[in-house]
DNA sequence: GCGGACTGCTTACCT
DNA sequence: ACAGGTAAGCAGTCCGCG
């Protein structure tokens, strides 16, 4: 019932009668109109419910600027700070001392001092600090020299009346982006709904969402008051509805005299010959530059595509800019480094005035003066997004691969260079790229934008930042937000490290900082009925249950020193909850107890399920990284003993489970980090194990899945399991690695399909025969050189670095890359190298350059051998025997 | 000069 | 710029070998 009301309500607030603010075709009158209206868009005294989508510091105005997206009109409105908030940092020097620092007092950006009482989480007590308030953010930090944050420790040691070490002079919070600091101080929530009333920015309260939040909070019966507070806070961020977005996908094509070379966007030396725009209002436009000697082309484009020819490039660019002044969201694939950068520089080359260019060029990003630019390349490149949000469905971060994997749409292959295409060929090619970019944004009900919105809410970051930065920044920012909310000083990384930096365990891998998880030696063979039990989000659970955080680990109380982390000398505070423990713990609880199950609940309307699915995905990404960040030097709250303690407790937990399972008479076949694979356990045994874990470890242990049967070799992280429904899990086997030749992969997949049909031990005999057949066939085809194309034999390996930067060794793919480079190919880190193994000297060759006869067939047979060995061992088969038989046959 | 044992580098994977 | 653990293949080194 409540669910339904939520839905109705979201309609009345955000349902945008399909925003109809159409992208107007280029007209000079429209541009005039815009100028008359004035830019930025009129700051209204009153604005209907709108989404906080972006924030920045406007240097000209000297104020924070917040961009609000109003979904009914589909427009962006600007709101400028009217509270007089100013940038600042803290120090432990008194104003009296600070006044002695000449360079500070005379600094043009210095404003005034204030004295504040803050809680110092490392000293575990309240302290008086001086707030140094500045006129502009760059005065605090950001300029290479002469910033307030550097001046203080540099100069005070000289003027101090008593000798002081530089380390004892502290400056805090000087590296926080000003608009973030503003967001935290005003308790603003990016991604949420606001109104402007009499010029003030005020949160919009949505009754139905609020009711839902209370309902959710009510289901957490075991949480204490402090935990409930956090659960409620998160639930608010996650329950408020998302808008329908109005956006346009943009892609440009540039003429290049050398077809294989990408034109440099910083020089923008060549003309932009085509721009495609694909809008959420279903506008599809292709803007083409008229050039001499280019033919029309015979193909036709779909009727709903609007083709526009331009005599001058300048007018074409103006038409594109009109669109960039119009849409609230502009989506590109690599627009930061190419499309927008090129457009902006090309416009400069044409003599456009600065305020005619709607693009703000940064070092690594390109933002829009009006709307929000989302660069999907940056977003999909994010490893956490790739793995956890999209389950590794795409492997290369290219428009073609991501498009193929997520929306079933590939790039158009070109046989010629851009300069040699006819107008229609060029239009088609360019439009397809914009179409893929558009569909990557629109698919599954605008999943990508909604995911970014959800992450923006969780992390308190503008959508642009959240889509470009990594998970450690998201986590850092919500932790910073909570420090400010609780009036805690945000500690400096070096202070945390100096006080709590030591690790004590020894990593198995050379060069790592501490010991990680346990992997159980598998029991080789085929096992029927295998139940996999695991701890749902083990590490976040540990952080919650054990109260882990930089404050609580190795705390100052002697009474807590007996609360030891197993396998380490570290102790954990018993008196006060750590922020991280509360934040991560409450997020975990919400995902496990509410969003994950509800996203699959058929009783809920599909829109709610789909939103919940996005939320649980966003939470998954964050939770999966929430332990790792403590062990990452680049994380602002880096605290190695917290990471070490988490892993140690994890080892303890799985060890206890294994011990208990064996005591219950269950055979443990395998286990990794947070899971145990149990051979044919009874219902009672499972229940006992669950109950024991809950009671003794205070953590949940669930049956994650049940394999009809599983195949283990003696290798860890290598197995194959067939589920009840016949689907097959393949983990770590060479046959699924992406670098292996398709030729071998196909044979492996054939075996996999055959294994999926095996239901009982008796079925195995027939399956084995078929598998033998498959292998023999593959072997014979190799020996007889019967493959369709050399591509089938190509290994595909990613170049981790520029080819020249391999100095220690020269791996095969680098050899191939260097050969390619000699033949004029441009190669950089991240490129995929396809090569085959050949008989003659360097023993590798890029596929493009190789011929059939030089293939080293024996190398491929050896590879086939090792790929299949991982499974054959367990099935009691022997590769050599399989091959040997065929040799015998040939003999007879 | 060559092969085997060994270490280290690199990539791709697992949780 | 989340962590550590594992597999595999190859490059490079060292050592013994009349």
mmCIF file of C-alpha atoms in Angstrom, chain A residues 47 71 85 96 119 122 299 323 334 403 445 510 546 612 631 674 677 837 859:
data_model
loop_
_atom_site.group_PDB
_atom_site.id
_atom_site.type_symbol
_atom_site.label_atom_id
_atom_site.label_comp_id
_atom_site.label_asym_id
_atom_site.label_seq_id
_atom_site.Cartn_x
_atom_site.Cartn_y
_atom_site.Cartn_z
ATOM 1 C CA UNK A 47 11.532 27.986 -7.987
ATOM 2 C CA UNK A 71 12.283 18.536 -14.386
ATOM 3 C CA UNK A 85 29.752 31.701 3.690
ATOM 4 C CA UNK A 96 47.719 36.062 19.045
ATOM 5 C CA UNK A 119 36.348 17.630 18.905
ATOM 6 C CA UNK A 122 42.809 11.603 17.533
ATOM 7 C CA UNK A 299 22.512 5.349 -48.694
ATOM 8 C CA UNK A 323 22.495 22.883 -27.949
ATOM 9 C CA UNK A 334 35.333 10.688 -23.844
ATOM 10 C CA UNK A 403 27.582 -0.594 -26.355
ATOM 11 C CA UNK A 445 14.994 3.529 -17.447
ATOM 12 C CA UNK A 510 55.841 -9.825 -1.420
ATOM 13 C CA UNK A 546 33.790 -4.928 15.794
ATOM 14 C CA UNK A 612 15.653 -0.241 -5.471
ATOM 15 C CA UNK A 631 44.540 0.032 3.380
ATOM 16 C CA UNK A 674 33.960 -15.395 3.158
ATOM 17 C CA UNK A 677 31.641 -25.101 0.029
ATOM 18 C CA UNK A 837 52.332 -17.291 -31.906
ATOM 19 C CA UNK A 859 52.324 -23.855 -29.022
#
